[in-house]
Amino acid sequence: MAVTQQLARVSVEYLEACRTRAEESSDGDHQWDPPAADSLDLDWAPSMLARVCEIAGVDDSRLAGLRRATDGGAVLDVGFLADPHIGPFGPAPAALAPFEVERVSDLVTGIDFQAALAALPSDDHAAGALIAAEDGFRGLRTYLTVHFDALREFYAEASKRGLAVVLWWD
């Protein structure tokens, strides 16, 4: 089974309820179960999306926003979600508070991803080698566009609804 990045949009109140359940449970079970409609599987795309933007010379603040969108933040403590319950692979779960989500959404929305993709070599093999994609990756630009658009829309909706975003690898 492949390890992929997962994101969930949740209210701060939901996170606090999960924290309380974890503290009250003998085994730390927080009963984490965000709605499927508020979840996003970014697959292996995060590092490739950032690499495309680096190569294209995307503005440093927007690139930092993209990285923050996939790395999380430190304002909300979600350590209670950690292994063995979710995210036993990779770094511990992280989260962005609603005010951070709004900022990240604005920065990511400001990235012209099609222009960034245009900075890559036209050959998928050569482009893939530059961004550390698996050798022989077919449909690379489509894959990257689908995942970038999904990330942008996910954050825009979270920002609009005043939600936090929790990230983990699973």
PDB file of N, CA and C in Angstrom, residues 17-103:
ATOM      1  N   ALA A  17     -13.268  18.496  20.285  1.00  0.00           N
ATOM      2  CA  ALA A  17     -14.058  17.323  20.701  1.00  0.00           C
ATOM      3  C   ALA A  17     -13.219  16.052  20.562  1.00  0.00           C
ATOM      4  N   CYS A  18     -12.446  15.948  19.491  1.00  0.00           N
ATOM      5  CA  CYS A  18     -11.554  14.790  19.311  1.00  0.00           C
ATOM      6  C   CYS A  18     -10.495  14.754  20.410  1.00  0.00           C
ATOM      7  N   ARG A  19      -9.948  15.913  20.748  1.00  0.00           N
ATOM      8  CA  ARG A  19      -8.942  15.994  21.809  1.00  0.00           C
ATOM      9  C   ARG A  19      -9.541  15.525  23.145  1.00  0.00           C
ATOM     10  N   THR A  20     -10.743  15.992  23.445  1.00  0.00           N
ATOM     11  CA  THR A  20     -11.409  15.602  24.688  1.00  0.00           C
ATOM     12  C   THR A  20     -11.654  14.099  24.724  1.00  0.00           C
ATOM     13  N   ARG A  21     -12.134  13.544  23.618  1.00  0.00           N
ATOM     14  CA  ARG A  21     -12.371  12.088  23.568  1.00  0.00           C
ATOM     15  C   ARG A  21     -11.067  11.321  23.768  1.00  0.00           C
ATOM     16  N   ALA A  22      -9.979  11.799  23.156  1.00  0.00           N
ATOM     17  CA  ALA A  22      -8.674  11.143  23.305  1.00  0.00           C
ATOM     18  C   ALA A  22      -8.219  11.164  24.758  1.00  0.00           C
ATOM     19  N   GLU A  23      -8.416  12.307  25.418  1.00  0.00           N
ATOM     20  CA  GLU A  23      -8.004  12.436  26.819  1.00  0.00           C
ATOM     21  C   GLU A  23      -8.840  11.557  27.737  1.00  0.00           C
ATOM     22  N   GLU A  24     -10.108  11.382  27.400  1.00  0.00           N
ATOM     23  CA  GLU A  24     -11.013  10.599  28.248  1.00  0.00           C
ATOM     24  C   GLU A  24     -10.970   9.106  27.951  1.00  0.00           C
ATOM     25  N   SER A  25     -10.404   8.731  26.822  1.00  0.00           N
ATOM     26  CA  SER A  25     -10.360   7.326  26.418  1.00  0.00           C
ATOM     27  C   SER A  25      -9.134   6.633  27.007  1.00  0.00           C
ATOM     28  N   SER A  26      -9.307   5.394  27.419  1.00  0.00           N
ATOM     29  CA  SER A  26      -8.179   4.636  27.990  1.00  0.00           C
ATOM     30  C   SER A  26      -7.103   4.343  26.954  1.00  0.00           C
ATOM     31  N   ASP A  27      -7.488   4.298  25.678  1.00  0.00           N
ATOM     32  CA  ASP A  27      -6.497   4.006  24.637  1.00  0.00           C
ATOM     33  C   ASP A  27      -6.200   5.212  23.744  1.00  0.00           C
ATOM     34  N   GLY A  28      -6.664   6.399  24.140  1.00  0.00           N
ATOM     35  CA  GLY A  28      -6.395   7.608  23.371  1.00  0.00           C
ATOM     36  C   GLY A  28      -7.224   7.737  22.110  1.00  0.00           C
ATOM     37  N   ASP A  29      -8.303   6.958  21.999  1.00  0.00           N
ATOM     38  CA  ASP A  29      -9.128   6.994  20.783  1.00  0.00           C
ATOM     39  C   ASP A  29      -9.896   8.307  20.709  1.00  0.00           C
ATOM     40  N   HIS A  30      -9.598   9.075  19.701  1.00  0.00           N
ATOM     41  CA  HIS A  30     -10.208  10.393  19.499  1.00  0.00           C
ATOM     42  C   HIS A  30     -11.423  10.339  18.596  1.00  0.00           C
ATOM     43  N   GLN A  31     -11.698   9.182  18.007  1.00  0.00           N
ATOM     44  CA  GLN A  31     -12.836   8.982  17.098  1.00  0.00           C
ATOM     45  C   GLN A  31     -12.793   9.946  15.909  1.00  0.00           C
ATOM     46  N   TRP A  32     -11.596  10.118  15.381  1.00  0.00           N
ATOM     47  CA  TRP A  32     -11.378  10.961  14.208  1.00  0.00           C
ATOM     48  C   TRP A  32     -12.096  10.343  13.019  1.00  0.00           C
ATOM     49  N   ASP A  33     -13.011  11.075  12.426  1.00  0.00           N
ATOM     50  CA  ASP A  33     -13.747  10.573  11.271  1.00  0.00           C
ATOM     51  C   ASP A  33     -14.338  11.749  10.491  1.00  0.00           C
ATOM     52  N   PRO A  34     -13.472  12.543   9.857  1.00  0.00           N
ATOM     53  CA  PRO A  34     -13.993  13.693   9.103  1.00  0.00           C
ATOM     54  C   PRO A  34     -14.825  13.224   7.909  1.00  0.00           C
ATOM     55  N   PRO A  35     -15.797  14.016   7.493  1.00  0.00           N
ATOM     56  CA  PRO A  35     -16.634  13.637   6.352  1.00  0.00           C
ATOM     57  C   PRO A  35     -15.809  13.469   5.072  1.00  0.00           C
ATOM     58  N   ALA A  36     -16.178  12.504   4.276  1.00  0.00           N
ATOM     59  CA  ALA A  36     -15.476  12.256   3.009  1.00  0.00           C
ATOM     60  C   ALA A  36     -15.483  13.497   2.120  1.00  0.00           C
ATOM     61  N   ALA A  37     -16.561  14.259   2.158  1.00  0.00           N
ATOM     62  CA  ALA A  37     -16.655  15.473   1.330  1.00  0.00           C
ATOM     63  C   ALA A  37     -15.652  16.542   1.764  1.00  0.00           C
ATOM     64  N   ASP A  38     -15.132  16.416   2.977  1.00  0.00           N
ATOM     65  CA  ASP A  38     -14.167  17.383   3.482  1.00  0.00           C
ATOM     66  C   ASP A  38     -12.772  16.776   3.600  1.00  0.00           C
ATOM     67  N   SER A  39     -12.527  15.761   2.807  1.00  0.00           N
ATOM     68  CA  SER A  39     -11.223  15.086   2.802  1.00  0.00           C
ATOM     69  C   SER A  39     -10.622  15.152   1.401  1.00  0.00           C
ATOM     70  N   LEU A  40      -9.297  15.137   1.356  1.00  0.00           N
ATOM     71  CA  LEU A  40      -8.592  15.178   0.074  1.00  0.00           C
ATOM     72  C   LEU A  40      -7.380  14.269   0.145  1.00  0.00           C
ATOM     73  N   ASP A  41      -7.230  13.420  -0.842  1.00  0.00           N
ATOM     74  CA  ASP A  41      -6.051  12.565  -0.980  1.00  0.00           C
ATOM     75  C   ASP A  41      -5.166  13.213  -2.047  1.00  0.00           C
ATOM     76  N   LEU A  42      -4.025  13.748  -1.616  1.00  0.00           N
ATOM     77  CA  LEU A  42      -3.113  14.409  -2.559  1.00  0.00           C
ATOM     78  C   LEU A  42      -2.121  13.436  -3.192  1.00  0.00           C
ATOM     79  N   ASP A  43      -2.252  12.159  -2.854  1.00  0.00           N
ATOM     80  CA  ASP A  43      -1.386  11.141  -3.438  1.00  0.00           C
ATOM     81  C   ASP A  43       0.072  11.504  -3.142  1.00  0.00           C
ATOM     82  N   TRP A  44       0.950  11.412  -4.122  1.00  0.00           N
ATOM     83  CA  TRP A  44       2.369  11.740  -3.955  1.00  0.00           C
ATOM     84  C   TRP A  44       2.698  13.112  -4.513  1.00  0.00           C
ATOM     85  N   ALA A  45       1.697  13.894  -4.812  1.00  0.00           N
ATOM     86  CA  ALA A  45       1.886  15.145  -5.548  1.00  0.00           C
ATOM     87  C   ALA A  45       2.591  16.283  -4.804  1.00  0.00           C
ATOM     88  N   PRO A  46       2.510  16.411  -3.475  1.00  0.00           N
ATOM     89  CA  PRO A  46       3.012  17.630  -2.833  1.00  0.00           C
ATOM     90  C   PRO A  46       4.427  18.064  -3.221  1.00  0.00           C
ATOM     91  N   SER A  47       5.385  17.179  -3.150  1.00  0.00           N
ATOM     92  CA  SER A  47       6.760  17.601  -3.458  1.00  0.00           C
ATOM     93  C   SER A  47       6.919  17.931  -4.939  1.00  0.00           C
ATOM     94  N   MET A  48       6.196  17.237  -5.803  1.00  0.00           N
ATOM     95  CA  MET A  48       6.285  17.532  -7.232  1.00  0.00           C
ATOM     96  C   MET A  48       5.672  18.889  -7.555  1.00  0.00           C
ATOM     97  N   LEU A  49       4.557  19.225  -6.897  1.00  0.00           N
ATOM     98  CA  LEU A  49       3.936  20.532  -7.121  1.00  0.00           C
ATOM     99  C   LEU A  49       4.892  21.651  -6.722  1.00  0.00           C
ATOM    100  N   ALA A  50       5.522  21.483  -5.560  1.00  0.00           N
ATOM    101  CA  ALA A  50       6.477  22.504  -5.104  1.00  0.00           C
ATOM    102  C   ALA A  50       7.664  22.597  -6.054  1.00  0.00           C
ATOM    103  N   ARG A  51       8.148  21.469  -6.531  1.00  0.00           N
ATOM    104  CA  ARG A  51       9.308  21.474  -7.430  1.00  0.00           C
ATOM    105  C   ARG A  51       8.984  22.182  -8.741  1.00  0.00           C
ATOM    106  N   VAL A  52       7.798  21.950  -9.286  1.00  0.00           N
ATOM    107  CA  VAL A  52       7.378  22.645 -10.511  1.00  0.00           C
ATOM    108  C   VAL A  52       7.429  24.153 -10.278  1.00  0.00           C
ATOM    109  N   CYS A  53       6.892  24.588  -9.153  1.00  0.00           N
ATOM    110  CA  CYS A  53       6.858  26.026  -8.858  1.00  0.00           C
ATOM    111  C   CYS A  53       8.257  26.585  -8.628  1.00  0.00           C
ATOM    112  N   GLU A  54       9.139  25.805  -8.012  1.00  0.00           N
ATOM    113  CA  GLU A  54      10.538  26.236  -7.842  1.00  0.00           C
ATOM    114  C   GLU A  54      11.194  26.452  -9.198  1.00  0.00           C
ATOM    115  N   ILE A  55      11.068  25.478 -10.077  1.00  0.00           N
ATOM    116  CA  ILE A  55      11.687  25.543 -11.407  1.00  0.00           C
ATOM    117  C   ILE A  55      11.157  26.744 -12.186  1.00  0.00           C
ATOM    118  N   ALA A  56       9.862  27.013 -12.035  1.00  0.00           N
ATOM    119  CA  ALA A  56       9.228  28.113 -12.768  1.00  0.00           C
ATOM    120  C   ALA A  56       9.540  29.481 -12.160  1.00  0.00           C
ATOM    121  N   GLY A  57      10.160  29.499 -10.997  1.00  0.00           N
ATOM    122  CA  GLY A  57      10.485  30.774 -10.363  1.00  0.00           C
ATOM    123  C   GLY A  57       9.281  31.475  -9.762  1.00  0.00           C
ATOM    124  N   VAL A  58       8.323  30.669  -9.272  1.00  0.00           N
ATOM    125  CA  VAL A  58       7.156  31.257  -8.618  1.00  0.00           C
ATOM    126  C   VAL A  58       7.637  32.095  -7.429  1.00  0.00           C
ATOM    127  N   ASP A  59       7.010  33.227  -7.236  1.00  0.00           N
ATOM    128  CA  ASP A  59       7.306  34.143  -6.137  1.00  0.00           C
ATOM    129  C   ASP A  59       7.498  33.375  -4.823  1.00  0.00           C
ATOM    130  N   ASP A  60       8.524  33.780  -4.057  1.00  0.00           N
ATOM    131  CA  ASP A  60       8.865  33.078  -2.813  1.00  0.00           C
ATOM    132  C   ASP A  60       7.703  32.972  -1.835  1.00  0.00           C
ATOM    133  N   SER A  61       6.909  34.014  -1.700  1.00  0.00           N
ATOM    134  CA  SER A  61       5.805  33.965  -0.730  1.00  0.00           C
ATOM    135  C   SER A  61       4.728  32.973  -1.181  1.00  0.00           C
ATOM    136  N   ARG A  62       4.461  32.932  -2.485  1.00  0.00           N
ATOM    137  CA  ARG A  62       3.465  31.980  -2.989  1.00  0.00           C
ATOM    138  C   ARG A  62       3.985  30.544  -2.875  1.00  0.00           C
ATOM    139  N   LEU A  63       5.258  30.350  -3.154  1.00  0.00           N
ATOM    140  CA  LEU A  63       5.862  29.032  -3.005  1.00  0.00           C
ATOM    141  C   LEU A  63       5.826  28.596  -1.542  1.00  0.00           C
ATOM    142  N   ALA A  64       6.105  29.517  -0.635  1.00  0.00           N
ATOM    143  CA  ALA A  64       6.024  29.205   0.793  1.00  0.00           C
ATOM    144  C   ALA A  64       4.585  28.850   1.181  1.00  0.00           C
ATOM    145  N   GLY A  65       3.614  29.537   0.592  1.00  0.00           N
ATOM    146  CA  GLY A  65       2.205  29.216   0.844  1.00  0.00           C
ATOM    147  C   GLY A  65       1.851  27.820   0.373  1.00  0.00           C
ATOM    148  N   LEU A  66       2.357  27.446  -0.797  1.00  0.00           N
ATOM    149  CA  LEU A  66       2.113  26.101  -1.313  1.00  0.00           C
ATOM    150  C   LEU A  66       2.729  25.061  -0.376  1.00  0.00           C
ATOM    151  N   ARG A  67       3.947  25.320   0.062  1.00  0.00           N
ATOM    152  CA  ARG A  67       4.599  24.375   0.992  1.00  0.00           C
ATOM    153  C   ARG A  67       3.820  24.280   2.300  1.00  0.00           C
ATOM    154  N   ARG A  68       3.356  25.402   2.777  1.00  0.00           N
ATOM    155  CA  ARG A  68       2.579  25.409   4.028  1.00  0.00           C
ATOM    156  C   ARG A  68       1.271  24.642   3.842  1.00  0.00           C
ATOM    157  N   ALA A  69       0.697  24.720   2.657  1.00  0.00           N
ATOM    158  CA  ALA A  69      -0.543  23.998   2.367  1.00  0.00           C
ATOM    159  C   ALA A  69      -0.364  22.492   2.455  1.00  0.00           C
ATOM    160  N   THR A  70       0.858  22.029   2.263  1.00  0.00           N
ATOM    161  CA  THR A  70       1.100  20.586   2.302  1.00  0.00           C
ATOM    162  C   THR A  70       1.955  20.140   3.484  1.00  0.00           C
ATOM    163  N   ASP A  71       2.497  21.097   4.251  1.00  0.00           N
ATOM    164  CA  ASP A  71       3.295  20.761   5.444  1.00  0.00           C
ATOM    165  C   ASP A  71       2.543  21.020   6.741  1.00  0.00           C
ATOM    166  N   GLY A  72       1.583  21.930   6.709  1.00  0.00           N
ATOM    167  CA  GLY A  72       0.839  22.263   7.913  1.00  0.00           C
ATOM    168  C   GLY A  72       1.490  23.365   8.714  1.00  0.00           C
ATOM    169  N   GLY A  73       1.020  23.532   9.934  1.00  0.00           N
ATOM    170  CA  GLY A  73       1.512  24.602  10.786  1.00  0.00           C
ATOM    171  C   GLY A  73       1.658  24.140  12.216  1.00  0.00           C
ATOM    172  N   ALA A  74       1.999  25.070  13.068  1.00  0.00           N
ATOM    173  CA  ALA A  74       2.263  24.735  14.461  1.00  0.00           C
ATOM    174  C   ALA A  74       1.293  25.406  15.430  1.00  0.00           C
ATOM    175  N   VAL A  75       0.361  26.203  14.942  1.00  0.00           N
ATOM    176  CA  VAL A  75      -0.540  26.924  15.830  1.00  0.00           C
ATOM    177  C   VAL A  75      -1.507  25.974  16.530  1.00  0.00           C
ATOM    178  N   LEU A  76      -2.031  25.013  15.810  1.00  0.00           N
ATOM    179  CA  LEU A  76      -2.952  24.034  16.390  1.00  0.00           C
ATOM    180  C   LEU A  76      -2.183  22.758  16.730  1.00  0.00           C
ATOM    181  N   ASP A  77      -2.268  22.338  17.970  1.00  0.00           N
ATOM    182  CA  ASP A  77      -1.620  21.102  18.389  1.00  0.00           C
ATOM    183  C   ASP A  77      -2.554  19.931  18.108  1.00  0.00           C
ATOM    184  N   VAL A  78      -2.126  19.068  17.198  1.00  0.00           N
ATOM    185  CA  VAL A  78      -2.925  17.882  16.879  1.00  0.00           C
ATOM    186  C   VAL A  78      -2.128  16.602  17.172  1.00  0.00           C
ATOM    187  N   GLY A  79      -1.198  16.701  18.107  1.00  0.00           N
ATOM    188  CA  GLY A  79      -0.403  15.542  18.490  1.00  0.00           C
ATOM    189  C   GLY A  79      -1.244  14.380  18.983  1.00  0.00           C
ATOM    190  N   PHE A  80      -2.414  14.667  19.526  1.00  0.00           N
ATOM    191  CA  PHE A  80      -3.298  13.610  20.014  1.00  0.00           C
ATOM    192  C   PHE A  80      -3.816  12.714  18.887  1.00  0.00           C
ATOM    193  N   LEU A  81      -3.688  13.157  17.638  1.00  0.00           N
ATOM    194  CA  LEU A  81      -4.123  12.352  16.493  1.00  0.00           C
ATOM    195  C   LEU A  81      -3.063  11.348  16.036  1.00  0.00           C
ATOM    196  N   ALA A  82      -1.859  11.470  16.552  1.00  0.00           N
ATOM    197  CA  ALA A  82      -0.719  10.691  16.053  1.00  0.00           C
ATOM    198  C   ALA A  82      -0.908   9.189  16.233  1.00  0.00           C
ATOM    199  N   ASP A  83      -0.032   8.482  15.567  1.00  0.00           N
ATOM    200  CA  ASP A  83       0.043   7.030  15.586  1.00  0.00           C
ATOM    201  C   ASP A  83      -0.318   6.490  16.968  1.00  0.00           C
ATOM    202  N   PRO A  84      -1.060   5.428  17.081  1.00  0.00           N
ATOM    203  CA  PRO A  84      -1.417   4.502  16.015  1.00  0.00           C
ATOM    204  C   PRO A  84      -2.737   4.813  15.327  1.00  0.00           C
ATOM    205  N   HIS A  85      -3.367   5.914  15.654  1.00  0.00           N
ATOM    206  CA  HIS A  85      -4.708   6.156  15.139  1.00  0.00           C
ATOM    207  C   HIS A  85      -4.748   6.676  13.702  1.00  0.00           C
ATOM    208  N   ILE A  86      -4.014   7.719  13.402  1.00  0.00           N
ATOM    209  CA  ILE A  86      -3.878   8.169  12.009  1.00  0.00           C
ATOM    210  C   ILE A  86      -2.432   8.566  11.777  1.00  0.00           C
ATOM    211  N   GLY A  87      -2.037   8.537  10.533  1.00  0.00           N
ATOM    212  CA  GLY A  87      -0.729   9.029  10.150  1.00  0.00           C
ATOM    213  C   GLY A  87       0.458   8.308  10.738  1.00  0.00           C
ATOM    214  N   PRO A  88       0.459   6.964  10.724  1.00  0.00           N
ATOM    215  CA  PRO A  88       1.618   6.275  11.304  1.00  0.00           C
ATOM    216  C   PRO A  88       2.860   6.353  10.423  1.00  0.00           C
ATOM    217  N   PHE A  89       2.738   6.933   9.247  1.00  0.00           N
ATOM    218  CA  PHE A  89       3.862   7.045   8.322  1.00  0.00           C
ATOM    219  C   PHE A  89       4.232   8.513   8.168  1.00  0.00           C
ATOM    220  N   GLY A  90       5.506   8.781   8.055  1.00  0.00           N
ATOM    221  CA  GLY A  90       5.948  10.152   7.831  1.00  0.00           C
ATOM    222  C   GLY A  90       5.853  10.987   9.080  1.00  0.00           C
ATOM    223  N   PRO A  91       5.853  12.316   8.916  1.00  0.00           N
ATOM    224  CA  PRO A  91       5.816  13.208  10.072  1.00  0.00           C
ATOM    225  C   PRO A  91       4.483  13.097  10.809  1.00  0.00           C
ATOM    226  N   ALA A  92       4.470  13.570  12.041  1.00  0.00           N
ATOM    227  CA  ALA A  92       3.237  13.579  12.829  1.00  0.00           C
ATOM    228  C   ALA A  92       2.188  14.447  12.128  1.00  0.00           C
ATOM    229  N   PRO A  93       0.911  14.174  12.370  1.00  0.00           N
ATOM    230  CA  PRO A  93      -0.128  15.031  11.797  1.00  0.00           C
ATOM    231  C   PRO A  93       0.100  16.490  12.170  1.00  0.00           C
ATOM    232  N   ALA A  94      -0.253  17.368  11.271  1.00  0.00           N
ATOM    233  CA  ALA A  94      -0.112  18.806  11.474  1.00  0.00           C
ATOM    234  C   ALA A  94      -1.430  19.470  11.095  1.00  0.00           C
ATOM    235  N   ALA A  95      -1.578  20.730  11.470  1.00  0.00           N
ATOM    236  CA  ALA A  95      -2.825  21.425  11.162  1.00  0.00           C
ATOM    237  C   ALA A  95      -2.578  22.911  10.954  1.00  0.00           C
ATOM    238  N   LEU A  96      -3.453  23.505  10.184  1.00  0.00           N
ATOM    239  CA  LEU A  96      -3.468  24.954   9.985  1.00  0.00           C
ATOM    240  C   LEU A  96      -4.759  25.501  10.584  1.00  0.00           C
ATOM    241  N   ALA A  97      -4.635  26.513  11.408  1.00  0.00           N
ATOM    242  CA  ALA A  97      -5.796  27.191  11.986  1.00  0.00           C
ATOM    243  C   ALA A  97      -6.533  27.944  10.876  1.00  0.00           C
ATOM    244  N   PRO A  98      -7.809  28.269  11.092  1.00  0.00           N
ATOM    245  CA  PRO A  98      -8.575  28.965  10.051  1.00  0.00           C
ATOM    246  C   PRO A  98      -7.908  30.228   9.509  1.00  0.00           C
ATOM    247  N   PHE A  99      -7.273  31.039  10.351  1.00  0.00           N
ATOM    248  CA  PHE A  99      -6.619  32.248   9.836  1.00  0.00           C
ATOM    249  C   PHE A  99      -5.437  31.881   8.941  1.00  0.00           C
ATOM    250  N   GLU A 100      -4.743  30.771   9.231  1.00  0.00           N
ATOM    251  CA  GLU A 100      -3.645  30.320   8.384  1.00  0.00           C
ATOM    252  C   GLU A 100      -4.185  29.759   7.068  1.00  0.00           C
ATOM    253  N   VAL A 101      -5.304  29.056   7.154  1.00  0.00           N
ATOM    254  CA  VAL A 101      -5.945  28.490   5.964  1.00  0.00           C
ATOM    255  C   VAL A 101      -6.308  29.608   4.988  1.00  0.00           C
ATOM    256  N   GLU A 102      -6.835  30.698   5.518  1.00  0.00           N
ATOM    257  CA  GLU A 102      -7.203  31.832   4.659  1.00  0.00           C
ATOM    258  C   GLU A 102      -5.973  32.390   3.932  1.00  0.00           C
ATOM    259  N   ARG A 103      -4.883  32.571   4.660  1.00  0.00           N
ATOM    260  CA  ARG A 103      -3.647  33.107   4.066  1.00  0.00           C
ATOM    261  C   ARG A 103      -3.096  32.152   3.011  1.00  0.00           C
TER     262      ARG A 103
END
